[in-house]
XYZ file of C-alpha atoms in Angstrom:
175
model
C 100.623 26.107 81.246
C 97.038 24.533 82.111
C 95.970 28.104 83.590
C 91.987 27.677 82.719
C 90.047 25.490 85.424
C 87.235 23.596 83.733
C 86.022 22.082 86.404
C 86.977 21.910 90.419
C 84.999 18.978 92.654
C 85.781 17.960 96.437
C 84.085 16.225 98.840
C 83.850 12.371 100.434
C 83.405 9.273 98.708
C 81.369 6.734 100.366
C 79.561 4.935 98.037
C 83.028 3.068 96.371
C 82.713 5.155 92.804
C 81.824 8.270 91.492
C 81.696 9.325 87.905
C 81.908 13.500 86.414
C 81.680 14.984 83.442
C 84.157 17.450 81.594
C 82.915 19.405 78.875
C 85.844 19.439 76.581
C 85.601 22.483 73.734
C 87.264 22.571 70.047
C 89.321 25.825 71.939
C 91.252 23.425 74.244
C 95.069 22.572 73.255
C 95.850 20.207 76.452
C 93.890 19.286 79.350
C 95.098 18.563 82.559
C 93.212 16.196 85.193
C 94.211 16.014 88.904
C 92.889 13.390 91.432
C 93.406 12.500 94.577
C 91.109 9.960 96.516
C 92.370 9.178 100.446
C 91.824 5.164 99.671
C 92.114 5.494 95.788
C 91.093 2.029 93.470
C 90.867 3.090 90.407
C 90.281 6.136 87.997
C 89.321 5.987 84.569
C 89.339 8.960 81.905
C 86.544 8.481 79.166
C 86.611 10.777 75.978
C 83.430 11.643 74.388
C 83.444 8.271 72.004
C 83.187 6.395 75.272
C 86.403 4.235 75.431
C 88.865 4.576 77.969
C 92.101 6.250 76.814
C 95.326 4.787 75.953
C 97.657 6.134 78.675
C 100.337 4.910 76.325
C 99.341 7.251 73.336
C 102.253 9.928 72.493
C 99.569 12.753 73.201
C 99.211 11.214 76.814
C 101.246 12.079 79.579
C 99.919 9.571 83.058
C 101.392 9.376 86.365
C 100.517 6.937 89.003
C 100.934 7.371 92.873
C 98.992 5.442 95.544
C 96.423 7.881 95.892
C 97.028 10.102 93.644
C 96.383 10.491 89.149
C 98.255 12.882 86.849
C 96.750 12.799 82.976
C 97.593 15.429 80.714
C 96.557 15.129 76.559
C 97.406 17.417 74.052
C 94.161 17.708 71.589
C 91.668 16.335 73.587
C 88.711 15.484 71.304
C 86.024 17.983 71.813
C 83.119 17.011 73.354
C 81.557 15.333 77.344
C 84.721 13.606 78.713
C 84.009 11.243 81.446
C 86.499 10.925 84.935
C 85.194 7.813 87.125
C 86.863 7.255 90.197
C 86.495 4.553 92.675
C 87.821 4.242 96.531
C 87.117 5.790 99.634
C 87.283 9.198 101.342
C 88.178 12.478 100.831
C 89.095 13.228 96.990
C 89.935 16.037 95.111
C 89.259 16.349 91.390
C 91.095 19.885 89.417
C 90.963 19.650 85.781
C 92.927 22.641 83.884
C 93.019 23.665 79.964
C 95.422 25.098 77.857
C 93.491 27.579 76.029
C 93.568 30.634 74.431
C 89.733 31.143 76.043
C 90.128 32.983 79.551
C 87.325 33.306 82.662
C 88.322 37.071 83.247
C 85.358 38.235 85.707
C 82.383 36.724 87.706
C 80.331 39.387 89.374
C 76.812 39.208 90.964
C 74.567 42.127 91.317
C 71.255 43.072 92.323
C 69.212 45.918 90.886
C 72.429 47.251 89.339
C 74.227 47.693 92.278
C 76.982 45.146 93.221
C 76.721 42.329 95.866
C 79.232 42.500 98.520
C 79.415 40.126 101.268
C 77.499 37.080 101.393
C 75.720 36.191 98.161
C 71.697 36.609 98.658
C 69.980 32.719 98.584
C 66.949 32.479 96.565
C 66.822 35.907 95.339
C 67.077 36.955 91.520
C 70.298 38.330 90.939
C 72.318 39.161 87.853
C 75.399 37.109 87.423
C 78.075 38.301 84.905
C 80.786 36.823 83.265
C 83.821 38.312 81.166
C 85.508 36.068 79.056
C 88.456 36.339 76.721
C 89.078 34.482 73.510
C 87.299 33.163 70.979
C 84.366 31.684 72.753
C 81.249 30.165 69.871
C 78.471 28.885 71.664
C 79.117 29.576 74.988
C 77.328 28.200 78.196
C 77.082 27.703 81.899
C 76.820 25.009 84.961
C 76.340 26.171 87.876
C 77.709 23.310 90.430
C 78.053 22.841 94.003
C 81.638 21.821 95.237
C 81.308 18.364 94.760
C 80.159 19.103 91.260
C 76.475 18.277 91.430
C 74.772 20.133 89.038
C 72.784 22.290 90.258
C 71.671 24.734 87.077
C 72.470 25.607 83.771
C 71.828 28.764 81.387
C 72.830 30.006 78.202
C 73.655 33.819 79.015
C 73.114 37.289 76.819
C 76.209 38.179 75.416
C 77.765 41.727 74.589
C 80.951 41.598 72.473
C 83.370 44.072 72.976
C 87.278 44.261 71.705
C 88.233 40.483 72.285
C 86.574 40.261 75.565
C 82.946 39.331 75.801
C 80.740 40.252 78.778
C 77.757 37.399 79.682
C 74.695 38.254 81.549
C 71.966 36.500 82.588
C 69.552 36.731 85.779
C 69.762 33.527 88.071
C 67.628 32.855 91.335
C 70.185 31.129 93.752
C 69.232 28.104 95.023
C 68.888 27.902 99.277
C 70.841 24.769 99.975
């Protein structure tokens, strides 16, 4: 199934519309989008060219519910896919890849010992990622739940028998 999130946003919708973006990779067989909006208008699902898709297309599977999307599509093109929804309160975006790539660890630790408990705000601290698969240029987004970016880095990597461990020291922001 759809077992890799790509990306995971909540939160409330007051201003009417609200678009995201997806990074979509060349790895990805099928990708899955879920949203829910409490007063849902409209959604729309971009890929990278920029025009809407054709929920019609044989590689599209859509479902329709009054305040709730399903959209699956086998081969996504690779590249920034686009979700815009429109409406009003609480929604729920989830959108899950079938991929042979796999998140396998996130770990944080501070001078080499690990952090337990509540993660240390505006601190340096090592974060570090194991990840299985065939992963080429690989990179990070750090987001806040409602998927507001908040940083990104492009991490060390150190291969090792088809699982690849990625470092890299990040200060935390405070809010």
């Amino acid at each position: 199934g759809h077992n890799q999130t790509v990306l995971r946003a909540s939160g409330n919708l007051t201003e009417g519309a609200r678009d995201f973006e997806v990074p979509i990779d060349s790895s990805i067989d099928s990708i899955y989008f879920f949203v829910s909006v409490q007063c849902l208008q409209s959604v729309a699902v971009i890929p990278p060219p920029g025009h809407e898709f054709n929920a019609d297309a044989p590689e599209v599977t859509h479902h329709e519910f009054s305040a709730i999307r399903l959209v699956t599509i086998k081969a996504p093109a690779p590249g920034t896919w686009r979700i815009g929804i429109a409406g009003r309160g609480v929604y729920s975006l989830i959108v899950k890849a079938k991929t042979a790539l796999a998140l396998r660890e996130v770990s944080l630790s501070r001078n080499g010992s690990p952090i337990v408990g509540a993660t240390p705000l505006g601190e340096r601290v090592r974060l570090e990622t194991a990840l299985s698969g065939a992963g080429r240029e690989v990179s990070f987004h750090l987001i806040s739940i409602d998927a507001t970016l908040i940083t990104s880095f492009d991490p060390s990597v150190i291969p090792a028998n088809g699982t690849s461990t990625y470092t890299t020291d990040i200060t935390l922001p405070l809010s």
